[in-house]
Amino acid sequence: MQLSDPVAIIAVGQNKGILTDSATFSRWSKEFLELHMVALSKPMFVEQNARHPFSHIQQVARRIGREWNRYTGFVVVLPEQHFLLESNLLAFMLGEVGKPVVVMPTTQQPLQPQDEQGVTAVLFQAGVMDATQAATSELAGVFMIKSARMLPVLHTRYSAPHGATSASGMTWGRVDFGVSIDATAPQRTKERPSVRTELTPRPQLVQVEELVNSTFDQDRCSALIVYSDEPLPLTVTSMLPQHAPVLLVAGNGIHLYEDGRLNQIHQLTPSAAQAKFLWVIGQIQNADDNSPFYGVSIQKALATPVLYEVLPPTL
Amino acid sequence: MRIYLHDEKTGGLMIAQCNQMGVDLLTPEIVRSRDSLPEGYNFFLDQVDALIIEITHPTRDIQFILAQAILAQKPALCLYAKNQSPRELLAHIKKRSAPRPLKTFSYTEVTLPIAINKFIKQHDPAQQEHQHVPSIKYTLRLTPYQEQYLAELSEERGMTKADLIRSIIQEKAEVSKRTEEGRDDVKFDN
């Protein structure tokens, strides 16, 4: 039987199902016989840390950096709650990569490790197999598989009723009786990830209602993201903290509020804008003389392309 | 009925037999030639009712397709040339306990069409339904003794005489088929 070089499957811990701890996940992986027909795989487990909301993504990125040479590709299973934001964060943290890094949510994971029956368990297993097969392909970059299409995460957005779609129309291929790669998709290279994992230390992500009702501690946050499905009026700025940068993600677009100034952020998906916001603040705060972020404003850093995150202008 | 057919070994024998059976085929050539899955499909196996795959020298794509088929409980016929069994792949297929959706079969040029014929008949609803609908008119002369026996038996069983005659024939046919299948060369491995 032909098997590729091994694939690493990195799962972030949850409080239920097969992802409660490393031993349970390893046992589930060992008993997943169909996966063994697809590729050699190595399960890895990363705990979530309550102290920083995205520390597990930093751990995943560092783990990929350390294990880069040992595996032909990587599958990363992330919590559902901020799945697209965290996928984008991972992409920025890794930088240019010359191998496939396939992200997938823990949606429909089996609730019992030994539960092989029921639709939910099968759907999750099918997703893991699709991702693992894609991780052995000739693609390079951080992407997800949605409705059989391989979507680069930095161009992916949620829209009803289809869920995740490509904001630019760009896809990298599909899973269709094997993995078919589009001609324009990035191909494998020897590029290693740069692994720059610094983030703003105390970010807060809130709905606009929490801002209006002052139900969170503004004074402690180092950066704030405010969500609203509806357009936000200009008067919202009077409620924003003045000591920390704020990203507003609302029905009337994405705006950065800093030092009393409001600037619109263009040509990024909402998830890419949020991830880049959190990431560039960390890069700026930790920049040394040699860093491209040394002395750069958040506004300028957000506007400067890092990877392929900038969407083509809409006509 | 729609079947995914993957064959790079028999020089067209498998596709010819499937065409003779009148099934709709999806092949790797068709998959390669398109830009996306057809509208309304989120998972590739949902496009087909069953798979027929030549596995003498399995590629990684074939292994992936079969792994997904096992998980999805999608019927599949896995054919390998006689005396050229892909042992490792067969061992993997048999790791899950029976009943398995995947059937394997070691074929020769003679038994290949019979195996495909049997598999399609087992899984094609159209072929099964057609076989069991009374659609042929038949004139039959009976002796008075036979007619009296038929009348008494049909009353006893609460059936019409026509239904009674059909049930007797059906019973005989099924017994005969079971005996014949026991002698048949075309018996799937699992």
Short mmCIF file of C-alpha atoms in Angstrom, two decimals:
data_model
loop_
_atom_site.label_atom_id
_atom_site.label_comp_id
_atom_site.label_asym_id
_atom_site.label_seq_id
_atom_site.Cartn_x
_atom_site.Cartn_y
_atom_site.Cartn_z
CA MET A 1 0.00 0.00 0.00
CA GLN A 2 1.30 3.48 -0.81
CA LEU A 3 1.38 5.88 2.09
CA SER A 4 2.81 9.38 2.10
CA ASP A 5 5.26 10.79 4.61
CA PRO A 6 3.46 11.31 7.92
CA VAL A 7 0.94 14.06 8.61
CA ALA A 8 0.70 15.77 11.99
CA ILE A 9 -2.84 16.20 13.32
CA ILE A 10 -2.82 18.89 16.00
CA ALA A 11 -6.00 19.26 18.04
CA VAL A 12 -6.81 22.02 20.49
CA GLY A 13 -8.45 20.75 23.68
CA GLN A 14 -12.16 21.09 24.35
CA ASN A 15 -14.21 20.32 27.43
CA LYS A 16 -16.20 17.50 25.81
CA GLY A 17 -15.92 14.57 23.43
CA ILE A 18 -12.71 13.12 22.12
CA LEU A 19 -10.72 16.32 22.65
CA THR A 20 -10.84 16.52 26.44
CA ASP A 21 -7.28 15.32 26.84
CA SER A 22 -4.28 14.03 24.95
CA ALA A 23 -4.77 10.36 25.86
CA THR A 24 -8.39 10.30 24.67
CA PHE A 25 -7.49 11.96 21.40
CA SER A 26 -4.56 9.60 20.83
CA ARG A 27 -6.74 6.57 21.51
CA TRP A 28 -9.44 7.83 19.12
CA SER A 29 -6.82 8.40 16.46
CA LYS A 30 -5.36 4.91 16.93
CA GLU A 31 -8.81 3.32 16.59
CA PHE A 32 -9.68 5.36 13.51
CA LEU A 33 -8.82 2.53 11.11
CA GLU A 34 -9.98 4.27 7.94
CA LEU A 35 -7.56 7.15 8.58
CA HIS A 36 -4.70 4.66 8.53
CA MET A 37 -5.61 3.81 4.93
CA VAL A 38 -5.11 7.46 3.95
CA ALA A 39 -1.83 8.41 5.59
CA LEU A 40 0.52 7.79 8.44
CA SER A 41 -0.50 10.33 11.04
CA LYS A 42 0.70 11.59 14.37
CA PRO A 43 -1.86 13.01 16.78
CA MET A 44 -0.76 16.00 18.87
CA PHE A 45 -2.68 17.85 21.52
CA VAL A 46 -2.62 21.45 22.70
CA GLU A 47 -4.42 22.65 25.82
CA GLN A 48 -6.41 25.86 25.89
CA ASN A 49 -5.20 28.39 28.41
CA ALA A 50 -7.67 30.61 30.22
CA ARG A 51 -5.07 33.31 30.84
CA HIS A 52 -4.88 34.43 27.22
CA PRO A 53 -7.71 33.74 24.77
CA PHE A 54 -5.39 32.87 21.88
CA SER A 55 -2.40 31.30 23.61
CA HIS A 56 -3.34 27.91 22.14
CA ILE A 57 -2.87 29.32 18.62
CA GLN A 58 0.57 30.51 19.63
CA GLN A 59 1.32 27.00 20.88
CA VAL A 60 0.06 25.45 17.65
CA ALA A 61 2.21 27.79 15.55
CA ARG A 62 5.33 27.05 17.61
CA ARG A 63 4.64 23.32 17.44
CA ILE A 64 4.34 23.48 13.65
CA GLY A 65 7.59 25.42 13.53
CA ARG A 66 9.40 22.82 15.64
CA GLU A 67 8.00 19.82 13.77
CA TRP A 68 8.23 21.33 10.30
CA ASN A 69 10.81 18.95 8.88
CA ARG A 70 9.26 15.78 10.27
CA TYR A 71 5.87 15.96 8.56
CA THR A 72 4.70 16.32 5.00
CA GLY A 73 1.74 18.47 6.09
CA PHE A 74 -0.33 19.53 9.05
CA VAL A 75 -3.98 19.28 10.05
CA VAL A 76 -5.09 21.65 12.82
CA VAL A 77 -8.42 21.07 14.60
CA LEU A 78 -9.61 24.31 16.20
CA PRO A 79 -12.49 25.25 18.50
CA GLU A 80 -15.65 26.40 16.74
CA GLN A 81 -16.12 29.59 18.69
CA HIS A 82 -13.58 31.81 16.89
CA PHE A 83 -12.62 29.31 14.20
CA LEU A 84 -12.13 31.68 11.28
CA LEU A 85 -10.40 34.35 13.40
CA GLU A 86 -8.01 31.79 14.86
CA SER A 87 -7.31 30.26 11.44
CA ASN A 88 -6.33 33.72 10.20
CA LEU A 89 -4.19 34.30 13.31
CA LEU A 90 -2.38 31.05 12.62
CA ALA A 91 -1.74 32.11 9.02
CA PHE A 92 -0.18 35.43 10.14
CA MET A 93 1.87 33.74 12.84
CA LEU A 94 3.30 31.17 10.42
CA GLY A 95 3.93 33.59 7.55
CA GLU A 96 4.88 32.11 4.17
CA VAL A 97 4.80 28.31 4.31
CA GLY A 98 5.91 25.77 1.75
CA LYS A 99 3.64 22.89 2.87
CA PRO A 100 -0.10 22.39 3.39
CA VAL A 101 -1.54 23.48 6.75
CA VAL A 102 -5.22 22.48 6.77
CA VAL A 103 -7.47 23.91 9.46
CA MET A 104 -10.82 22.43 10.44
CA PRO A 105 -13.36 23.15 13.19
CA THR A 106 -14.36 20.71 15.89
CA THR A 107 -17.95 20.85 14.62
CA GLN A 108 -19.66 17.52 14.86
CA GLN A 109 -16.91 15.80 16.78
CA PRO A 110 -18.11 12.58 18.38
CA LEU A 111 -19.23 13.05 21.96
CA GLN A 112 -17.94 9.69 23.05
CA PRO A 113 -14.50 8.41 22.07
CA GLN A 114 -15.85 4.98 21.19
CA ASP A 115 -19.01 6.24 19.55
CA GLU A 116 -18.73 5.15 15.97
CA GLN A 117 -22.42 5.42 15.28
CA GLY A 118 -24.46 8.43 14.46
CA VAL A 119 -24.17 11.10 11.85
CA THR A 120 -22.04 13.49 13.89
CA ALA A 121 -19.13 11.11 14.45
CA VAL A 122 -18.98 10.10 10.79
CA LEU A 123 -19.04 13.70 9.56
CA PHE A 124 -16.12 14.65 11.78
CA GLN A 125 -14.12 11.60 10.72
CA ALA A 126 -14.83 12.28 7.05
CA GLY A 127 -13.61 15.85 7.59
CA VAL A 128 -10.40 14.64 9.24
CA MET A 129 -9.76 12.26 6.33
CA ASP A 130 -10.38 14.97 3.74
CA ALA A 131 -8.02 17.31 5.60
CA THR A 132 -5.35 14.61 5.97
CA GLN A 133 -5.48 13.73 2.28
CA ALA A 134 -5.19 17.45 1.44
CA ALA A 135 -2.22 17.71 3.81
CA THR A 136 -0.32 15.23 1.62
CA SER A 137 -0.99 17.22 -1.56
CA GLU A 138 1.29 19.58 -3.48
CA LEU A 139 -0.45 22.67 -2.12
CA ALA A 140 1.31 25.18 0.11
CA GLY A 141 -0.40 27.52 2.56
CA VAL A 142 -3.00 27.69 5.30
CA PHE A 143 -6.44 26.65 4.04
CA MET A 144 -9.71 25.01 5.01
CA ILE A 145 -12.09 22.63 3.23
CA LYS A 146 -15.71 23.73 2.96
CA SER A 147 -18.27 21.94 0.81
CA ALA A 148 -15.41 20.01 -0.79
CA ARG A 149 -13.62 23.22 -1.87
CA MET A 150 -10.19 24.21 -0.53
CA LEU A 151 -10.34 27.86 0.56
CA PRO A 152 -7.36 30.00 1.63
CA VAL A 153 -8.30 31.18 5.15
CA LEU A 154 -7.19 34.78 4.59
CA HIS A 155 -9.87 35.17 1.90
CA THR A 156 -12.64 33.25 3.66
CA ARG A 157 -15.69 34.90 5.19
CA TYR A 158 -18.99 33.70 6.59
CA SER A 159 -22.13 34.62 4.72
CA ALA A 160 -25.65 33.26 5.05
CA PRO A 161 -26.95 30.85 3.95
CA HIS A 162 -23.83 29.11 2.62
CA GLY A 163 -21.53 29.55 5.60
CA ALA A 164 -17.86 29.92 4.76
CA THR A 165 -17.16 31.18 1.24
CA SER A 166 -14.27 32.82 -0.57
CA ALA A 167 -14.62 36.62 -0.46
CA SER A 168 -12.42 36.96 -3.55
CA GLY A 169 -13.72 33.95 -5.42
CA MET A 170 -10.25 32.44 -5.02
CA THR A 171 -10.17 28.71 -4.32
CA TRP A 172 -7.17 26.44 -4.29
CA GLY A 173 -8.85 23.23 -5.39
CA ARG A 174 -11.36 20.65 -4.30
CA VAL A 175 -11.72 17.19 -2.78
CA ASP A 176 -13.37 15.23 -5.56
CA PHE A 177 -12.44 11.53 -5.62
CA GLY A 178 -8.97 12.65 -4.54
CA VAL A 179 -7.45 16.11 -4.22
CA SER A 180 -7.59 18.34 -7.32
CA ILE A 181 -5.44 21.46 -7.13
CA ASP A 182 -6.27 24.58 -9.13
CA ALA A 183 -3.57 25.70 -11.56
CA THR A 184 -3.23 29.09 -9.82
CA ALA A 185 -2.84 27.65 -6.29
CA PRO A 186 0.52 28.00 -4.50
CA GLN A 187 2.65 24.87 -4.80
CA ARG A 188 5.06 23.23 -2.36
CA THR A 189 8.41 24.91 -1.79
CA LYS A 190 11.20 24.63 0.74
CA GLU A 191 9.89 27.72 2.55
CA ARG A 192 9.88 27.28 6.33
CA PRO A 193 7.42 29.18 8.53
CA SER A 194 8.83 32.32 10.18
CA VAL A 195 6.72 31.70 13.34
CA ARG A 196 6.15 35.17 14.79
CA THR A 197 3.62 34.55 17.52
CA GLU A 198 3.63 37.81 19.51
CA LEU A 199 0.13 39.17 20.10
CA THR A 200 -1.34 42.04 22.02
CA PRO A 201 -1.29 40.73 25.62
CA ARG A 202 -4.85 41.40 26.85
CA PRO A 203 -7.30 41.58 23.97
CA GLN A 204 -11.05 41.76 24.49
CA LEU A 205 -13.70 40.82 21.97
CA VAL A 206 -17.19 42.16 22.76
CA GLN A 207 -20.57 42.71 21.18
CA VAL A 208 -21.66 46.34 20.95
CA GLU A 209 -24.34 45.73 23.58
CA GLU A 210 -21.62 44.96 26.14
CA LEU A 211 -19.95 48.24 25.23
CA VAL A 212 -23.17 50.19 25.58
CA ASN A 213 -24.01 48.54 28.91
CA SER A 214 -20.39 48.74 30.16
CA THR A 215 -20.45 45.08 31.17
CA PHE A 216 -16.75 44.46 30.71
CA ASP A 217 -13.60 45.96 32.18
CA GLN A 218 -12.36 48.42 29.59
CA ASP A 219 -9.43 49.58 31.69
CA ARG A 220 -7.66 46.22 31.63
CA CYS A 221 -7.75 45.57 27.90
CA SER A 222 -4.73 46.22 25.68
CA ALA A 223 -6.81 46.08 22.48
CA LEU A 224 -10.54 45.89 21.86
CA ILE A 225 -12.64 44.42 19.08
CA VAL A 226 -16.30 45.46 18.95
CA TYR A 227 -18.85 43.58 16.86
CA SER A 228 -22.18 44.71 15.55
CA ASP A 229 -24.42 43.26 12.87
CA GLU A 230 -25.92 46.72 12.37
CA PRO A 231 -24.10 49.85 11.18
CA LEU A 232 -22.47 51.74 14.05
CA PRO A 233 -23.07 55.47 14.42
CA LEU A 234 -20.14 57.88 14.84
CA THR A 235 -21.28 58.54 18.39
CA VAL A 236 -20.03 55.09 19.40
CA THR A 237 -16.52 56.55 19.60
CA SER A 238 -17.50 58.38 22.79
CA MET A 239 -17.93 55.01 24.49
CA LEU A 240 -14.60 53.58 23.36
CA PRO A 241 -11.52 53.37 25.58
CA GLN A 242 -8.98 56.05 24.80
CA HIS A 243 -5.92 54.15 26.04
CA ALA A 244 -6.16 51.13 23.73
CA PRO A 245 -6.67 50.69 19.98
CA VAL A 246 -10.13 49.51 18.93
CA LEU A 247 -11.28 47.65 15.85
CA LEU A 248 -14.95 48.07 14.99
CA VAL A 249 -16.43 45.26 12.89
CA ALA A 250 -19.93 46.32 11.94
CA GLY A 251 -22.58 46.42 9.27
CA ASN A 252 -21.01 49.58 7.81
CA GLY A 253 -17.53 48.15 7.45
CA ILE A 254 -14.36 47.74 9.49
CA HIS A 255 -12.79 50.73 11.22
CA LEU A 256 -9.73 51.29 13.39
CA TYR A 257 -10.15 53.75 16.24
CA GLU A 258 -6.89 54.99 17.75
CA ASP A 259 -5.79 58.20 19.42
CA GLY A 260 -9.19 59.78 18.76
CA ARG A 261 -9.04 59.06 15.00
CA LEU A 262 -11.31 56.74 13.03
CA ASN A 263 -9.99 55.12 9.83
CA GLN A 264 -11.69 52.60 7.61
CA ILE A 265 -9.89 49.33 6.89
CA HIS A 266 -10.28 48.22 3.31
CA GLN A 267 -9.87 45.03 1.36
CA LEU A 268 -9.63 42.60 4.24
CA THR A 269 -12.21 40.05 5.31
CA PRO A 270 -13.59 40.68 8.82
CA SER A 271 -11.63 37.70 10.19
CA ALA A 272 -8.38 38.72 8.47
CA ALA A 273 -8.79 42.29 9.77
CA GLN A 274 -9.31 41.11 13.35
CA ALA A 275 -6.44 38.62 13.23
CA LYS A 276 -4.07 41.10 11.62
CA PHE A 277 -5.09 43.77 14.17
CA LEU A 278 -4.26 41.51 17.12
CA TRP A 279 -1.08 40.27 15.48
CA VAL A 280 0.44 43.55 14.26
CA ILE A 281 -0.01 45.13 17.70
CA GLY A 282 2.05 42.26 19.13
CA GLN A 283 4.66 42.65 16.39
CA ILE A 284 4.88 46.44 16.90
CA GLN A 285 5.18 46.13 20.67
CA ASN A 286 7.94 43.52 20.38
CA ALA A 287 9.77 44.99 17.38
CA ASP A 288 13.51 45.51 17.49
CA ASP A 289 15.55 47.69 15.14
CA ASN A 290 15.62 45.02 12.45
CA SER A 291 11.88 44.35 12.47
CA PRO A 292 9.75 45.74 9.62
CA PHE A 293 7.27 46.78 12.34
CA TYR A 294 9.72 48.97 14.24
CA GLY A 295 8.18 52.41 14.79
CA VAL A 296 5.21 51.63 12.52
CA SER A 297 1.68 52.73 13.39
CA ILE A 298 -1.12 50.19 13.66
CA GLN A 299 -2.90 51.96 10.80
CA LYS A 300 0.11 51.59 8.51
CA ALA A 301 0.77 47.99 9.59
CA LEU A 302 -2.82 47.03 8.81
CA ALA A 303 -2.58 48.63 5.39
CA THR A 304 0.74 46.97 4.46
CA PRO A 305 0.35 43.51 2.88
CA VAL A 306 2.06 40.71 4.79
CA LEU A 307 0.86 37.60 2.94
CA TYR A 308 -1.95 37.43 0.35
CA GLU A 309 -4.61 38.81 2.71
CA VAL A 310 -5.49 41.86 0.62
CA LEU A 311 -8.63 41.22 -1.42
CA PRO A 312 -8.85 42.48 -4.99
CA PRO A 313 -10.79 45.76 -5.16
CA THR A 314 -14.52 45.31 -5.82
CA LEU A 315 -15.72 46.96 -8.98
CA MET B 1 -28.18 4.13 -10.76
CA ARG B 2 -24.89 6.08 -10.79
CA ILE B 3 -21.56 4.35 -10.27
CA TYR B 4 -18.03 5.69 -9.86
CA LEU B 5 -15.84 3.42 -11.96
CA HIS B 6 -12.06 3.44 -11.61
CA ASP B 7 -10.21 1.03 -13.91
CA GLU B 8 -6.69 1.37 -15.23
CA LYS B 9 -6.02 -2.31 -15.84
CA THR B 10 -8.69 -4.23 -17.74
CA GLY B 11 -8.47 -2.31 -21.00
CA GLY B 12 -12.12 -1.27 -21.00
CA LEU B 13 -13.74 -4.57 -19.95
CA MET B 14 -15.24 -3.08 -16.81
CA ILE B 15 -16.67 -0.04 -18.52
CA ALA B 16 -18.12 -2.22 -21.28
CA GLN B 17 -19.94 -4.42 -18.79
CA CYS B 18 -21.29 -1.42 -16.89
CA ASN B 19 -22.54 0.12 -20.12
CA GLN B 20 -24.25 -3.14 -20.97
CA MET B 21 -26.03 -3.02 -17.60
CA GLY B 22 -27.28 0.45 -18.43
CA VAL B 23 -25.90 2.26 -15.38
CA ASP B 24 -24.82 5.89 -15.37
CA LEU B 25 -21.02 6.14 -14.98
CA LEU B 26 -18.72 8.68 -13.35
CA THR B 27 -15.06 8.10 -14.19
CA PRO B 28 -11.76 9.73 -13.18
CA GLU B 29 -11.60 11.30 -16.65
CA ILE B 30 -14.92 13.06 -16.10
CA VAL B 31 -13.83 14.19 -12.61
CA ARG B 32 -10.52 15.58 -13.95
CA SER B 33 -12.23 17.46 -16.75
CA ARG B 34 -14.52 19.52 -14.52
CA ASP B 35 -13.83 22.64 -12.41
CA SER B 36 -16.07 21.88 -9.46
CA LEU B 37 -18.49 19.41 -7.95
CA PRO B 38 -21.98 19.57 -9.46
CA GLU B 39 -24.37 22.03 -7.80
CA GLY B 40 -25.87 20.79 -4.55
CA TYR B 41 -23.11 18.35 -3.57
CA ASN B 42 -20.89 19.04 -0.55
CA PHE B 43 -19.24 15.62 -0.39
CA PHE B 44 -17.88 13.76 -3.40
CA LEU B 45 -19.37 10.36 -2.56
CA ASP B 46 -22.90 11.77 -2.50
CA GLN B 47 -22.76 11.99 -6.30
CA VAL B 48 -22.88 8.21 -6.72
CA ASP B 49 -24.87 5.23 -5.44
CA ALA B 50 -21.95 2.80 -5.51
CA LEU B 51 -18.36 2.35 -6.61
CA ILE B 52 -16.54 -0.23 -8.72
CA ILE B 53 -12.76 0.04 -8.39
CA GLU B 54 -9.89 -1.99 -9.78
CA ILE B 55 -7.46 -2.29 -6.86
CA THR B 56 -4.66 -4.59 -8.07
CA HIS B 57 -2.18 -1.71 -7.75
CA PRO B 58 -3.92 0.79 -5.47
CA THR B 59 -2.86 4.44 -5.59
CA ARG B 60 -3.14 6.81 -2.63
CA ASP B 61 -6.24 8.35 -4.19
CA ILE B 62 -7.88 4.91 -4.40
CA GLN B 63 -7.01 4.22 -0.77
CA PHE B 64 -8.55 7.57 0.21
CA ILE B 65 -11.74 6.91 -1.81
CA LEU B 66 -12.16 3.45 -0.27
CA ALA B 67 -11.54 4.75 3.25
CA GLN B 68 -14.29 7.34 2.77
CA ALA B 69 -16.58 4.69 1.24
CA ILE B 70 -16.16 2.44 4.28
CA LEU B 71 -16.95 5.34 6.60
CA ALA B 72 -19.98 6.42 4.57
CA GLN B 73 -21.20 2.80 4.21
CA LYS B 74 -21.25 3.31 0.45
CA PRO B 75 -21.46 0.00 -1.47
CA ALA B 76 -18.26 -0.71 -3.35
CA LEU B 77 -16.94 -3.59 -5.42
CA CYS B 78 -13.15 -3.85 -5.24
CA LEU B 79 -11.73 -6.04 -8.00
CA TYR B 80 -8.19 -7.37 -8.22
CA ALA B 81 -6.58 -9.64 -10.77
CA LYS B 82 -6.31 -13.29 -9.83
CA ASN B 83 -3.00 -14.10 -8.09
CA GLN B 84 -2.18 -10.38 -7.73
CA SER B 85 -3.96 -9.54 -4.51
CA PRO B 86 -3.10 -6.20 -2.85
CA ARG B 87 -2.61 -7.86 0.52
CA GLU B 88 -2.03 -4.80 2.64
CA LEU B 89 -5.08 -2.98 1.32
CA LEU B 90 -7.26 -6.07 1.73
CA ALA B 91 -6.05 -6.46 5.29
CA HIS B 92 -7.03 -2.86 6.00
CA ILE B 93 -10.48 -3.35 4.43
CA LYS B 94 -11.11 -6.41 6.58
CA LYS B 95 -10.13 -4.75 9.85
CA ARG B 96 -13.68 -3.54 10.40
CA SER B 97 -15.98 -6.45 11.23
CA ALA B 98 -18.64 -7.64 8.79
CA PRO B 99 -21.07 -6.74 7.35
CA ARG B 100 -18.94 -4.40 5.28
CA PRO B 101 -20.14 -2.15 2.47
CA LEU B 102 -17.01 -3.05 0.48
CA LYS B 103 -16.96 -6.36 -1.37
CA THR B 104 -13.71 -7.66 -2.77
CA PHE B 105 -13.31 -10.14 -5.60
CA SER B 106 -10.38 -11.80 -7.36
CA TYR B 107 -11.29 -11.81 -11.06
CA THR B 108 -10.34 -13.43 -14.33
CA GLU B 109 -11.42 -12.28 -17.77
CA VAL B 110 -14.29 -14.79 -17.56
CA THR B 111 -15.57 -13.97 -14.07
CA LEU B 112 -15.16 -10.19 -14.26
CA PRO B 113 -18.42 -9.43 -16.12
CA ILE B 114 -20.35 -11.89 -13.94
CA ALA B 115 -19.12 -10.18 -10.77
CA ILE B 116 -20.00 -6.73 -12.06
CA ASN B 117 -23.40 -7.95 -13.22
CA LYS B 118 -24.13 -9.47 -9.80
CA PHE B 119 -23.01 -6.37 -7.88
CA ILE B 120 -25.10 -4.00 -9.98
CA LYS B 121 -28.18 -6.20 -9.74
CA GLN B 122 -27.78 -6.32 -5.96
CA HIS B 123 -27.66 -2.55 -5.63
CA ASP B 124 -29.68 -1.13 -8.52
CA PRO B 125 -33.23 -0.48 -7.27
CA ALA B 126 -34.55 -0.25 -10.83
CA GLN B 127 -33.33 -3.73 -11.67
CA GLN B 128 -34.72 -5.18 -8.46
CA GLU B 129 -38.15 -3.62 -8.84
CA HIS B 130 -38.50 -4.61 -12.47
CA GLN B 131 -37.78 -8.21 -11.58
CA HIS B 132 -40.64 -8.45 -9.09
CA VAL B 133 -43.54 -6.73 -10.85
CA PRO B 134 -46.02 -9.14 -12.53
CA SER B 135 -45.97 -7.84 -16.06
CA ILE B 136 -46.13 -10.91 -18.32
CA LYS B 137 -49.55 -12.36 -19.25
CA TYR B 138 -49.59 -16.16 -19.21
CA THR B 139 -52.32 -18.59 -20.33
CA LEU B 140 -52.31 -21.92 -18.44
CA ARG B 141 -54.63 -24.98 -18.86
CA LEU B 142 -55.16 -27.06 -15.72
CA THR B 143 -56.77 -30.46 -15.07
CA PRO B 144 -60.04 -30.42 -13.06
CA TYR B 145 -58.17 -32.06 -10.19
CA GLN B 146 -55.50 -29.31 -10.22
CA GLU B 147 -58.13 -26.58 -10.42
CA GLN B 148 -60.02 -28.01 -7.41
CA TYR B 149 -56.78 -28.23 -5.40
CA LEU B 150 -55.91 -24.65 -6.34
CA ALA B 151 -59.37 -23.39 -5.33
CA GLU B 152 -59.24 -25.09 -1.90
CA LEU B 153 -55.68 -23.92 -1.19
CA SER B 154 -56.33 -20.33 -2.23
CA GLU B 155 -59.40 -20.16 0.02
CA GLU B 156 -57.44 -21.63 2.89
CA ARG B 157 -54.64 -19.07 2.46
CA GLY B 158 -56.91 -16.13 1.68
CA MET B 159 -55.21 -15.47 -1.67
CA THR B 160 -56.40 -15.31 -5.24
CA LYS B 161 -55.47 -18.28 -7.38
CA ALA B 162 -53.18 -16.08 -9.49
CA ASP B 163 -51.33 -14.85 -6.38
CA LEU B 164 -51.07 -18.41 -5.10
CA ILE B 165 -49.54 -19.67 -8.35
CA ARG B 166 -47.05 -16.75 -8.34
CA SER B 167 -46.06 -17.43 -4.70
CA ILE B 168 -45.43 -21.14 -5.39
CA ILE B 169 -43.21 -20.29 -8.38
CA GLN B 170 -41.38 -17.57 -6.41
CA GLU B 171 -40.62 -19.96 -3.59
CA LYS B 172 -39.23 -22.58 -5.94
CA ALA B 173 -37.15 -19.97 -7.78
CA GLU B 174 -35.58 -18.64 -4.57
CA VAL B 175 -34.63 -22.11 -3.35
CA SER B 176 -33.12 -22.86 -6.72
CA LYS B 177 -31.19 -19.55 -6.74
CA ARG B 178 -29.73 -20.19 -3.31
CA THR B 179 -28.52 -23.59 -4.44
CA GLU B 180 -27.06 -22.13 -7.62
CA GLU B 181 -25.26 -19.32 -5.76
CA GLY B 182 -23.62 -21.91 -3.57
CA ARG B 183 -22.15 -23.52 -6.67
CA ASP B 184 -21.34 -20.21 -8.39
CA ASP B 185 -17.70 -19.18 -9.03
CA VAL B 186 -18.67 -15.54 -8.48
CA LYS B 187 -18.81 -15.27 -4.74
CA PHE B 188 -17.58 -12.07 -3.15
CA ASP B 189 -14.89 -12.43 -0.50
CA ASN B 190 -16.84 -10.67 2.23
#
